[in-house]
Amino acid sequence: VEGLTSKLTEKTVAFDTFKDESKLEIENAKKERDQHVEELTSKLNQQANDFESYKDESKLDKENLLKQHDQQVEELATKLEAKTNAFEESKLQMKNLIKQQDKQVEEL
């Protein structure tokens, strides 16, 4: 009986040790998993923030390009208006010159 009790005690101690080691392994695996999830979540959040920043910068770039384009169009419209006015003025001067020459021809 003593031999069996001794073996049983030995097996119980071995089983308890195995059980404790298994619990530790499971706890460590859970901690590693939680840490890995935390790292991935952090990376994902950083990527989301980077994307939002990129989106905001792209929006600003687009707005700036549109403003610049509008300004260029405005400048071209102003130049075109000035040239049109100069052309109309020149055309009027030519008409007046022709009228003046026609009068001179009539007088002769």
PDB file of N, CA and C in Angstrom, residues 4-93:
ATOM      1  N   LEU A   4       2.104   1.995  -3.400  1.00  0.00           N
ATOM      2  CA  LEU A   4       1.056   2.568  -4.242  1.00  0.00           C
ATOM      3  C   LEU A   4       0.762   4.009  -3.845  1.00  0.00           C
ATOM      4  N   THR A   5       0.739   4.266  -2.549  1.00  0.00           N
ATOM      5  CA  THR A   5       0.497   5.620  -2.061  1.00  0.00           C
ATOM      6  C   THR A   5       1.627   6.527  -2.512  1.00  0.00           C
ATOM      7  N   SER A   6       2.812   6.043  -2.448  1.00  0.00           N
ATOM      8  CA  SER A   6       3.966   6.831  -2.872  1.00  0.00           C
ATOM      9  C   SER A   6       3.884   7.138  -4.366  1.00  0.00           C
ATOM     10  N   LYS A   7       3.546   6.096  -5.142  1.00  0.00           N
ATOM     11  CA  LYS A   7       3.406   6.313  -6.598  1.00  0.00           C
ATOM     12  C   LYS A   7       2.258   7.277  -6.899  1.00  0.00           C
ATOM     13  N   LEU A   8       1.163   7.106  -6.159  1.00  0.00           N
ATOM     14  CA  LEU A   8       0.010   7.993  -6.357  1.00  0.00           C
ATOM     15  C   LEU A   8       0.375   9.419  -6.000  1.00  0.00           C
ATOM     16  N   THR A   9       1.075   9.617  -4.932  1.00  0.00           N
ATOM     17  CA  THR A   9       1.512  10.953  -4.529  1.00  0.00           C
ATOM     18  C   THR A   9       2.448  11.533  -5.584  1.00  0.00           C
ATOM     19  N   GLU A  10       3.350  10.705  -6.079  1.00  0.00           N
ATOM     20  CA  GLU A  10       4.285  11.142  -7.115  1.00  0.00           C
ATOM     21  C   GLU A  10       3.530  11.563  -8.381  1.00  0.00           C
ATOM     22  N   LYS A  11       2.588  10.744  -8.766  1.00  0.00           N
ATOM     23  CA  LYS A  11       1.787  11.044  -9.968  1.00  0.00           C
ATOM     24  C   LYS A  11       0.937  12.298  -9.761  1.00  0.00           C
ATOM     25  N   THR A  12       0.404  12.458  -8.550  1.00  0.00           N
ATOM     26  CA  THR A  12      -0.412  13.635  -8.233  1.00  0.00           C
ATOM     27  C   THR A  12       0.447  14.897  -8.309  1.00  0.00           C
ATOM     28  N   VAL A  13       1.645  14.813  -7.715  1.00  0.00           N
ATOM     29  CA  VAL A  13       2.560  15.957  -7.765  1.00  0.00           C
ATOM     30  C   VAL A  13       2.930  16.259  -9.210  1.00  0.00           C
ATOM     31  N   ALA A  14       3.218  15.241  -9.996  1.00  0.00           N
ATOM     32  CA  ALA A  14       3.573  15.432 -11.413  1.00  0.00           C
ATOM     33  C   ALA A  14       2.402  16.056 -12.174  1.00  0.00           C
ATOM     34  N   PHE A  15       1.191  15.563 -11.902  1.00  0.00           N
ATOM     35  CA  PHE A  15       0.004  16.096 -12.569  1.00  0.00           C
ATOM     36  C   PHE A  15      -0.227  17.556 -12.170  1.00  0.00           C
ATOM     37  N   ASP A  16      -0.095  17.854 -10.860  1.00  0.00           N
ATOM     38  CA  ASP A  16      -0.276  19.238 -10.379  1.00  0.00           C
ATOM     39  C   ASP A  16       0.758  20.160 -11.017  1.00  0.00           C
ATOM     40  N   THR A  17       2.002  19.661 -11.130  1.00  0.00           N
ATOM     41  CA  THR A  17       3.059  20.450 -11.773  1.00  0.00           C
ATOM     42  C   THR A  17       2.704  20.691 -13.236  1.00  0.00           C
ATOM     43  N   PHE A  18       2.278  19.623 -13.921  1.00  0.00           N
ATOM     44  CA  PHE A  18       1.878  19.746 -15.332  1.00  0.00           C
ATOM     45  C   PHE A  18       0.722  20.737 -15.479  1.00  0.00           C
ATOM     46  N   LYS A  19      -0.245  20.631 -14.575  1.00  0.00           N
ATOM     47  CA  LYS A  19      -1.422  21.511 -14.588  1.00  0.00           C
ATOM     48  C   LYS A  19      -0.982  22.973 -14.392  1.00  0.00           C
ATOM     49  N   ASP A  20      -0.104  23.215 -13.422  1.00  0.00           N
ATOM     50  CA  ASP A  20       0.383  24.576 -13.166  1.00  0.00           C
ATOM     51  C   ASP A  20       1.168  25.109 -14.364  1.00  0.00           C
ATOM     52  N   GLU A  21       2.027  24.260 -14.921  1.00  0.00           N
ATOM     53  CA  GLU A  21       2.799  24.687 -16.102  1.00  0.00           C
ATOM     54  C   GLU A  21       1.875  24.984 -17.281  1.00  0.00           C
ATOM     55  N   SER A  22       0.868  24.162 -17.448  1.00  0.00           N
ATOM     56  CA  SER A  22      -0.101  24.389 -18.537  1.00  0.00           C
ATOM     57  C   SER A  22      -0.843  25.698 -18.351  1.00  0.00           C
ATOM     58  N   LYS A  23      -1.246  25.969 -17.095  1.00  0.00           N
ATOM     59  CA  LYS A  23      -1.928  27.240 -16.810  1.00  0.00           C
ATOM     60  C   LYS A  23      -1.023  28.415 -17.170  1.00  0.00           C
ATOM     61  N   LEU A  24       0.259  28.307 -16.778  1.00  0.00           N
ATOM     62  CA  LEU A  24       1.210  29.380 -17.105  1.00  0.00           C
ATOM     63  C   LEU A  24       1.373  29.543 -18.606  1.00  0.00           C
ATOM     64  N   GLU A  25       1.481  28.426 -19.322  1.00  0.00           N
ATOM     65  CA  GLU A  25       1.615  28.487 -20.784  1.00  0.00           C
ATOM     66  C   GLU A  25       0.385  29.133 -21.412  1.00  0.00           C
ATOM     67  N   ILE A  26      -0.780  28.764 -20.916  1.00  0.00           N
ATOM     68  CA  ILE A  26      -2.029  29.343 -21.445  1.00  0.00           C
ATOM     69  C   ILE A  26      -2.073  30.844 -21.147  1.00  0.00           C
ATOM     70  N   GLU A  27      -1.720  31.232 -19.928  1.00  0.00           N
ATOM     71  CA  GLU A  27      -1.716  32.651 -19.567  1.00  0.00           C
ATOM     72  C   GLU A  27      -0.719  33.423 -20.426  1.00  0.00           C
ATOM     73  N   ASN A  28       0.476  32.845 -20.637  1.00  0.00           N
ATOM     74  CA  ASN A  28       1.482  33.502 -21.481  1.00  0.00           C
ATOM     75  C   ASN A  28       1.003  33.622 -22.920  1.00  0.00           C
ATOM     76  N   ALA A  29       0.368  32.556 -23.413  1.00  0.00           N
ATOM     77  CA  ALA A  29      -0.152  32.588 -24.783  1.00  0.00           C
ATOM     78  C   ALA A  29      -1.232  33.670 -24.912  1.00  0.00           C
ATOM     79  N   LYS A  30      -2.087  33.781 -23.892  1.00  0.00           N
ATOM     80  CA  LYS A  30      -3.131  34.818 -23.908  1.00  0.00           C
ATOM     81  C   LYS A  30      -2.507  36.210 -23.888  1.00  0.00           C
ATOM     82  N   LYS A  31      -1.470  36.384 -23.052  1.00  0.00           N
ATOM     83  CA  LYS A  31      -0.791  37.682 -22.979  1.00  0.00           C
ATOM     84  C   LYS A  31      -0.151  38.025 -24.317  1.00  0.00           C
ATOM     85  N   GLU A  32       0.512  37.037 -24.940  1.00  0.00           N
ATOM     86  CA  GLU A  32       1.134  37.262 -26.245  1.00  0.00           C
ATOM     87  C   GLU A  32       0.079  37.628 -27.288  1.00  0.00           C
ATOM     88  N   ARG A  33      -1.043  36.892 -27.252  1.00  0.00           N
ATOM     89  CA  ARG A  33      -2.131  37.178 -28.192  1.00  0.00           C
ATOM     90  C   ARG A  33      -2.662  38.590 -27.974  1.00  0.00           C
ATOM     91  N   ASP A  34      -2.910  38.959 -26.720  1.00  0.00           N
ATOM     92  CA  ASP A  34      -3.426  40.292 -26.405  1.00  0.00           C
ATOM     93  C   ASP A  34      -2.441  41.371 -26.844  1.00  0.00           C
ATOM     94  N   GLN A  35      -1.156  41.107 -26.618  1.00  0.00           N
ATOM     95  CA  GLN A  35      -0.131  42.077 -27.023  1.00  0.00           C
ATOM     96  C   GLN A  35      -0.098  42.202 -28.546  1.00  0.00           C
ATOM     97  N   HIS A  36      -0.206  41.075 -29.239  1.00  0.00           N
ATOM     98  CA  HIS A  36      -0.201  41.087 -30.702  1.00  0.00           C
ATOM     99  C   HIS A  36      -1.430  41.845 -31.227  1.00  0.00           C
ATOM    100  N   VAL A  37      -2.583  41.594 -30.631  1.00  0.00           N
ATOM    101  CA  VAL A  37      -3.815  42.300 -31.023  1.00  0.00           C
ATOM    102  C   VAL A  37      -3.657  43.799 -30.784  1.00  0.00           C
ATOM    103  N   GLU A  38      -3.051  44.140 -29.650  1.00  0.00           N
ATOM    104  CA  GLU A  38      -2.824  45.545 -29.317  1.00  0.00           C
ATOM    105  C   GLU A  38      -1.907  46.213 -30.352  1.00  0.00           C
ATOM    106  N   GLU A  39      -0.824  45.508 -30.721  1.00  0.00           N
ATOM    107  CA  GLU A  39       0.102  46.041 -31.724  1.00  0.00           C
ATOM    108  C   GLU A  39      -0.590  46.236 -33.070  1.00  0.00           C
ATOM    109  N   LEU A  40      -1.367  45.230 -33.482  1.00  0.00           N
ATOM    110  CA  LEU A  40      -2.087  45.330 -34.758  1.00  0.00           C
ATOM    111  C   LEU A  40      -3.120  46.450 -34.729  1.00  0.00           C
ATOM    112  N   THR A  41      -3.801  46.590 -33.598  1.00  0.00           N
ATOM    113  CA  THR A  41      -4.782  47.666 -33.450  1.00  0.00           C
ATOM    114  C   THR A  41      -4.092  49.019 -33.540  1.00  0.00           C
ATOM    115  N   SER A  42      -2.945  49.123 -32.894  1.00  0.00           N
ATOM    116  CA  SER A  42      -2.183  50.372 -32.923  1.00  0.00           C
ATOM    117  C   SER A  42      -1.739  50.700 -34.352  1.00  0.00           C
ATOM    118  N   LYS A  43      -1.230  49.685 -35.058  1.00  0.00           N
ATOM    119  CA  LYS A  43      -0.809  49.897 -36.452  1.00  0.00           C
ATOM    120  C   LYS A  43      -1.990  50.310 -37.321  1.00  0.00           C
ATOM    121  N   LEU A  44      -3.109  49.639 -37.118  1.00  0.00           N
ATOM    122  CA  LEU A  44      -4.307  49.954 -37.894  1.00  0.00           C
ATOM    123  C   LEU A  44      -4.773  51.385 -37.631  1.00  0.00           C
ATOM    124  N   ASN A  45      -4.770  51.778 -36.363  1.00  0.00           N
ATOM    125  CA  ASN A  45      -5.155  53.156 -36.017  1.00  0.00           C
ATOM    126  C   ASN A  45      -4.195  54.157 -36.628  1.00  0.00           C
ATOM    127  N   GLN A  46      -2.894  53.851 -36.613  1.00  0.00           N
ATOM    128  CA  GLN A  46      -1.903  54.744 -37.215  1.00  0.00           C
ATOM    129  C   GLN A  46      -2.139  54.872 -38.718  1.00  0.00           C
ATOM    130  N   GLN A  47      -2.425  53.743 -39.364  1.00  0.00           N
ATOM    131  CA  GLN A  47      -2.702  53.786 -40.799  1.00  0.00           C
ATOM    132  C   GLN A  47      -3.965  54.590 -41.085  1.00  0.00           C
ATOM    133  N   ALA A  48      -4.961  54.438 -40.237  1.00  0.00           N
ATOM    134  CA  ALA A  48      -6.198  55.214 -40.411  1.00  0.00           C
ATOM    135  C   ALA A  48      -5.903  56.705 -40.248  1.00  0.00           C
ATOM    136  N   ASN A  49      -5.090  57.049 -39.240  1.00  0.00           N
ATOM    137  CA  ASN A  49      -4.720  58.459 -39.040  1.00  0.00           C
ATOM    138  C   ASN A  49      -3.904  58.985 -40.214  1.00  0.00           C
ATOM    139  N   ASP A  50      -2.962  58.169 -40.701  1.00  0.00           N
ATOM    140  CA  ASP A  50      -2.163  58.570 -41.860  1.00  0.00           C
ATOM    141  C   ASP A  50      -3.058  58.803 -43.069  1.00  0.00           C
ATOM    142  N   PHE A  51      -4.030  57.915 -43.256  1.00  0.00           N
ATOM    143  CA  PHE A  51      -4.940  58.058 -44.388  1.00  0.00           C
ATOM    144  C   PHE A  51      -5.766  59.338 -44.269  1.00  0.00           C
ATOM    145  N   GLU A  52      -6.254  59.609 -43.056  1.00  0.00           N
ATOM    146  CA  GLU A  52      -7.035  60.833 -42.843  1.00  0.00           C
ATOM    147  C   GLU A  52      -6.178  62.067 -43.127  1.00  0.00           C
ATOM    148  N   SER A  53      -4.924  62.033 -42.678  1.00  0.00           N
ATOM    149  CA  SER A  53      -4.013  63.151 -42.939  1.00  0.00           C
ATOM    150  C   SER A  53      -3.793  63.305 -44.439  1.00  0.00           C
ATOM    151  N   TYR A  54      -3.565  62.188 -45.115  1.00  0.00           N
ATOM    152  CA  TYR A  54      -3.361  62.214 -46.567  1.00  0.00           C
ATOM    153  C   TYR A  54      -4.591  62.763 -47.259  1.00  0.00           C
ATOM    154  N   LYS A  55      -5.761  62.318 -46.784  1.00  0.00           N
ATOM    155  CA  LYS A  55      -7.016  62.787 -47.381  1.00  0.00           C
ATOM    156  C   LYS A  55      -7.159  64.298 -47.199  1.00  0.00           C
ATOM    157  N   ASP A  56      -6.869  64.782 -45.969  1.00  0.00           N
ATOM    158  CA  ASP A  56      -6.955  66.215 -45.695  1.00  0.00           C
ATOM    159  C   ASP A  56      -5.961  66.999 -46.544  1.00  0.00           C
ATOM    160  N   GLU A  57      -4.720  66.478 -46.637  1.00  0.00           N
ATOM    161  CA  GLU A  57      -3.703  67.156 -47.453  1.00  0.00           C
ATOM    162  C   GLU A  57      -4.109  67.169 -48.921  1.00  0.00           C
ATOM    163  N   SER A  58      -4.648  66.056 -49.396  1.00  0.00           N
ATOM    164  CA  SER A  58      -5.087  65.971 -50.791  1.00  0.00           C
ATOM    165  C   SER A  58      -6.214  66.962 -51.056  1.00  0.00           C
ATOM    166  N   LYS A  59      -7.113  67.077 -50.085  1.00  0.00           N
ATOM    167  CA  LYS A  59      -8.226  68.013 -50.223  1.00  0.00           C
ATOM    168  C   LYS A  59      -7.688  69.448 -50.298  1.00  0.00           C
ATOM    169  N   LEU A  60      -6.715  69.765 -49.412  1.00  0.00           N
ATOM    170  CA  LEU A  60      -6.105  71.096 -49.434  1.00  0.00           C
ATOM    171  C   LEU A  60      -5.369  71.342 -50.745  1.00  0.00           C
ATOM    172  N   ASP A  61      -4.613  70.327 -51.201  1.00  0.00           N
ATOM    173  CA  ASP A  61      -3.904  70.453 -52.473  1.00  0.00           C
ATOM    174  C   ASP A  61      -4.887  70.711 -53.608  1.00  0.00           C
ATOM    175  N   LYS A  62      -5.981  69.972 -53.600  1.00  0.00           N
ATOM    176  CA  LYS A  62      -6.996  70.136 -54.643  1.00  0.00           C
ATOM    177  C   LYS A  62      -7.595  71.545 -54.586  1.00  0.00           C
ATOM    178  N   GLU A  63      -7.927  71.989 -53.367  1.00  0.00           N
ATOM    179  CA  GLU A  63      -8.497  73.331 -53.212  1.00  0.00           C
ATOM    180  C   GLU A  63      -7.504  74.396 -53.670  1.00  0.00           C
ATOM    181  N   ASN A  64      -6.229  74.221 -53.313  1.00  0.00           N
ATOM    182  CA  ASN A  64      -5.210  75.188 -53.725  1.00  0.00           C
ATOM    183  C   ASN A  64      -5.045  75.197 -55.236  1.00  0.00           C
ATOM    184  N   LEU A  65      -5.063  74.013 -55.853  1.00  0.00           N
ATOM    185  CA  LEU A  65      -4.956  73.949 -57.313  1.00  0.00           C
ATOM    186  C   LEU A  65      -6.155  74.615 -57.982  1.00  0.00           C
ATOM    187  N   LEU A  66      -7.335  74.399 -57.409  1.00  0.00           N
ATOM    188  CA  LEU A  66      -8.536  75.032 -57.973  1.00  0.00           C
ATOM    189  C   LEU A  66      -8.468  76.554 -57.834  1.00  0.00           C
ATOM    190  N   LYS A  67      -8.003  77.025 -56.661  1.00  0.00           N
ATOM    191  CA  LYS A  67      -7.861  78.470 -56.466  1.00  0.00           C
ATOM    192  C   LYS A  67      -6.841  79.035 -57.445  1.00  0.00           C
ATOM    193  N   GLN A  68      -5.730  78.319 -57.602  1.00  0.00           N
ATOM    194  CA  GLN A  68      -4.684  78.773 -58.523  1.00  0.00           C
ATOM    195  C   GLN A  68      -5.232  78.802 -59.953  1.00  0.00           C
ATOM    196  N   HIS A  69      -5.972  77.777 -60.321  1.00  0.00           N
ATOM    197  CA  HIS A  69      -6.558  77.722 -61.662  1.00  0.00           C
ATOM    198  C   HIS A  69      -7.554  78.871 -61.853  1.00  0.00           C
ATOM    199  N   ASP A  70      -8.398  79.092 -60.848  1.00  0.00           N
ATOM    200  CA  ASP A  70      -9.366  80.191 -60.932  1.00  0.00           C
ATOM    201  C   ASP A  70      -8.649  81.533 -61.087  1.00  0.00           C
ATOM    202  N   GLN A  71      -7.549  81.698 -60.344  1.00  0.00           N
ATOM    203  CA  GLN A  71      -6.778  82.940 -60.432  1.00  0.00           C
ATOM    204  C   GLN A  71      -6.180  83.097 -61.837  1.00  0.00           C
ATOM    205  N   GLN A  72      -5.660  81.999 -62.401  1.00  0.00           N
ATOM    206  CA  GLN A  72      -5.097  82.061 -63.746  1.00  0.00           C
ATOM    207  C   GLN A  72      -6.169  82.400 -64.772  1.00  0.00           C
ATOM    208  N   VAL A  73      -7.339  81.794 -64.592  1.00  0.00           N
ATOM    209  CA  VAL A  73      -8.454  82.084 -65.509  1.00  0.00           C
ATOM    210  C   VAL A  73      -8.848  83.555 -65.395  1.00  0.00           C
ATOM    211  N   GLU A  74      -8.886  84.059 -64.167  1.00  0.00           N
ATOM    212  CA  GLU A  74      -9.228  85.465 -63.940  1.00  0.00           C
ATOM    213  C   GLU A  74      -8.206  86.388 -64.609  1.00  0.00           C
ATOM    214  N   GLU A  75      -6.918  86.045 -64.451  1.00  0.00           N
ATOM    215  CA  GLU A  75      -5.863  86.854 -65.079  1.00  0.00           C
ATOM    216  C   GLU A  75      -5.982  86.826 -66.598  1.00  0.00           C
ATOM    217  N   LEU A  76      -6.239  85.643 -67.156  1.00  0.00           N
ATOM    218  CA  LEU A  76      -6.402  85.533 -68.610  1.00  0.00           C
ATOM    219  C   LEU A  76      -7.632  86.310 -69.086  1.00  0.00           C
ATOM    220  N   ALA A  77      -8.700  86.252 -68.305  1.00  0.00           N
ATOM    221  CA  ALA A  77      -9.915  86.992 -68.672  1.00  0.00           C
ATOM    222  C   ALA A  77      -9.640  88.490 -68.649  1.00  0.00           C
ATOM    223  N   THR A  78      -8.870  88.949 -67.665  1.00  0.00           N
ATOM    224  CA  THR A  78      -8.516  90.371 -67.577  1.00  0.00           C
ATOM    225  C   THR A  78      -7.662  90.780 -68.780  1.00  0.00           C
ATOM    226  N   LYS A  79      -6.680  89.951 -69.126  1.00  0.00           N
ATOM    227  CA  LYS A  79      -5.824  90.251 -70.288  1.00  0.00           C
ATOM    228  C   LYS A  79      -6.642  90.258 -71.573  1.00  0.00           C
ATOM    229  N   LEU A  80      -7.546  89.277 -71.688  1.00  0.00           N
ATOM    230  CA  LEU A  80      -8.394  89.210 -72.879  1.00  0.00           C
ATOM    231  C   LEU A  80      -9.285  90.441 -72.969  1.00  0.00           C
ATOM    232  N   GLU A  81      -9.839  90.871 -71.852  1.00  0.00           N
ATOM    233  CA  GLU A  81     -10.686  92.057 -71.829  1.00  0.00           C
ATOM    234  C   GLU A  81      -9.878  93.297 -72.229  1.00  0.00           C
ATOM    235  N   ALA A  82      -8.656  93.386 -71.716  1.00  0.00           N
ATOM    236  CA  ALA A  82      -7.805  94.534 -72.060  1.00  0.00           C
ATOM    237  C   ALA A  82      -7.483  94.529 -73.548  1.00  0.00           C
ATOM    238  N   LYS A  83      -7.167  93.353 -74.092  1.00  0.00           N
ATOM    239  CA  LYS A  83      -6.853  93.264 -75.528  1.00  0.00           C
ATOM    240  C   LYS A  83      -8.093  93.547 -76.378  1.00  0.00           C
ATOM    241  N   THR A  84      -9.244  93.056 -75.901  1.00  0.00           N
ATOM    242  CA  THR A  84     -10.486  93.322 -76.626  1.00  0.00           C
ATOM    243  C   THR A  84     -10.779  94.822 -76.629  1.00  0.00           C
ATOM    244  N   ASN A  85     -10.602  95.465 -75.483  1.00  0.00           N
ATOM    245  CA  ASN A  85     -10.823  96.914 -75.396  1.00  0.00           C
ATOM    246  C   ASN A  85      -9.852  97.662 -76.301  1.00  0.00           C
ATOM    247  N   ALA A  86      -8.597  97.226 -76.304  1.00  0.00           N
ATOM    248  CA  ALA A  86      -7.599  97.870 -77.167  1.00  0.00           C
ATOM    249  C   ALA A  86      -7.967  97.665 -78.629  1.00  0.00           C
ATOM    250  N   PHE A  87      -8.431  96.483 -78.976  1.00  0.00           N
ATOM    251  CA  PHE A  87      -8.838  96.218 -80.349  1.00  0.00           C
ATOM    252  C   PHE A  87     -10.035  97.079 -80.742  1.00  0.00           C
ATOM    253  N   GLU A  88     -11.023  97.162 -79.839  1.00  0.00           N
ATOM    254  CA  GLU A  88     -12.205  97.990 -80.121  1.00  0.00           C
ATOM    255  C   GLU A  88     -11.804  99.457 -80.280  1.00  0.00           C
ATOM    256  N   GLU A  89     -10.891  99.909 -79.426  1.00  0.00           N
ATOM    257  CA  GLU A  89     -10.395 101.287 -79.511  1.00  0.00           C
ATOM    258  C   GLU A  89      -9.694 101.510 -80.843  1.00  0.00           C
ATOM    259  N   SER A  90      -8.876 100.549 -81.228  1.00  0.00           N
ATOM    260  CA  SER A  90      -8.149 100.637 -82.498  1.00  0.00           C
ATOM    261  C   SER A  90      -9.125 100.627 -83.676  1.00  0.00           C
ATOM    262  N   LYS A  91     -10.136  99.785 -83.570  1.00  0.00           N
ATOM    263  CA  LYS A  91     -11.156  99.709 -84.629  1.00  0.00           C
ATOM    264  C   LYS A  91     -11.896 101.045 -84.752  1.00  0.00           C
ATOM    265  N   LEU A  92     -12.217 101.647 -83.615  1.00  0.00           N
ATOM    266  CA  LEU A  92     -12.901 102.941 -83.607  1.00  0.00           C
ATOM    267  C   LEU A  92     -12.012 104.021 -84.223  1.00  0.00           C
ATOM    268  N   GLN A  93     -10.727 103.979 -83.861  1.00  0.00           N
ATOM    269  CA  GLN A  93      -9.784 104.946 -84.435  1.00  0.00           C
ATOM    270  C   GLN A  93      -9.688 104.776 -85.941  1.00  0.00           C
TER     271      GLN A  93
END
